[in-house]
């Protein structure tokens, strides 16, 4: 690890003067591997951004709220069950006690080539190549990829927040505030996979806002290689309301499939207003996976995603799978 300066921020302006660290559960690993080599670390853990505030039909989550506290909060457990379950499905108890809401959103991919500095990686060293395309890619993406990068976004929490239509509250260096959907926050890799978000130097995530709770039942299902402490091969955050015998409001977001938490409104449109059936669920999976592309080791994700999606929809509607 290279030498660096360390300071504790006493206000937001100070926080925006260097590389921000909160829980450090990802950044310290990146620094040990010399993937990130900041000259100045600014510790923001003393700033007043640790509250979960309930308002009428919304919840505001401070960026320093830990994953453990967020998962256990009574409002989150009651109204945003998929988020609580997604948080508890991620990492270990020790990590959840340190990991922060803002940091979780900005954690970086677990692609093995990104962490191996003896290998090329367009995300770490632009223009150097992507050996993952023809190499070890079991956990990597099948949707939203490019010739430059097939890395996945690792967060469970962000998948649930994508389904919940969360807005990320960002404060710029001039004190201006902007609200970003997760779709607006995260960039697809294209030809510049090193740029993962639209955030600029000095931007500070101060909170995440959840709108009114979704209608109907909620679920978060995660498929992984072992029962704990593993990133998702495929995950689904879903809510679905039955309106009589037809499907009403539906939200579906997916993890383990793309460079960002994946959501495709066309999949939800297929379902809304229709009677649930095995054939309908197959149609929804067809839409979701129409552009899916495996790279060898991860080809299995395509049929696996279909099975997981159909199982989730079956659970939420009571339709027995064939």
C-alpha angles and dihedrals in degrees: 000000000000121000116267140173118252126202136166114232117230095186141012094266091057090048090058095056099081146358107320121230126185117150091356093206092138104019096059091054090050090050093049089054089044090236087126119031108178117183092210130031118199114201109211098179093110094058121105100253101108102101133105105209122194118208132168106304094343144072128212116207118198114231092241096055106122122237090243094053092045094050092049098044110119094227092050091047092048103041106018102037094156090060094051091048093047091052092050090050091058129086123322131307091257092053093045089055090059105029115099130214094243094044092049090057091052100043113128133238123285094218104146092226091056090059096042105080091189088067131071117256127172091205093055098031111020114226095017096106140250113263089174090078091070098019139057103338106145094128097037134108133287099180131053094013128141137202086265101052143010098179122139130224107247105206122113091186093057092054091059091044090052090054090047093053092240120186121216114221110216127186117206128211092265092053094258117144128214132182117220130188113224088251088058094042098054125061127210112239100246108150093327108056090158087074105073102163140021091243116125130211108290096019110139124201103220102172148346119234122210117200125215114321115267121256122253132012123336133211140172115200123183128188115198141157094260136017098259143019097022133117119247122273086189129351133177129200109193145168124184133178122203113217101196105301095338132077116260130182109001132182125185129177128170137210130199092032106083148020088266134024100294125231128163115186090200089069091055091046090057090059105039114098094011132110110251115252140149090254091053091051090051089052091052090050090049090056093046094049100037092109098031115134125187124206100208112273091045097048088105090069091075098063090033091057090051092053094046093048092049091048092051092048090047091052093048095047102032093240113147114231121239 
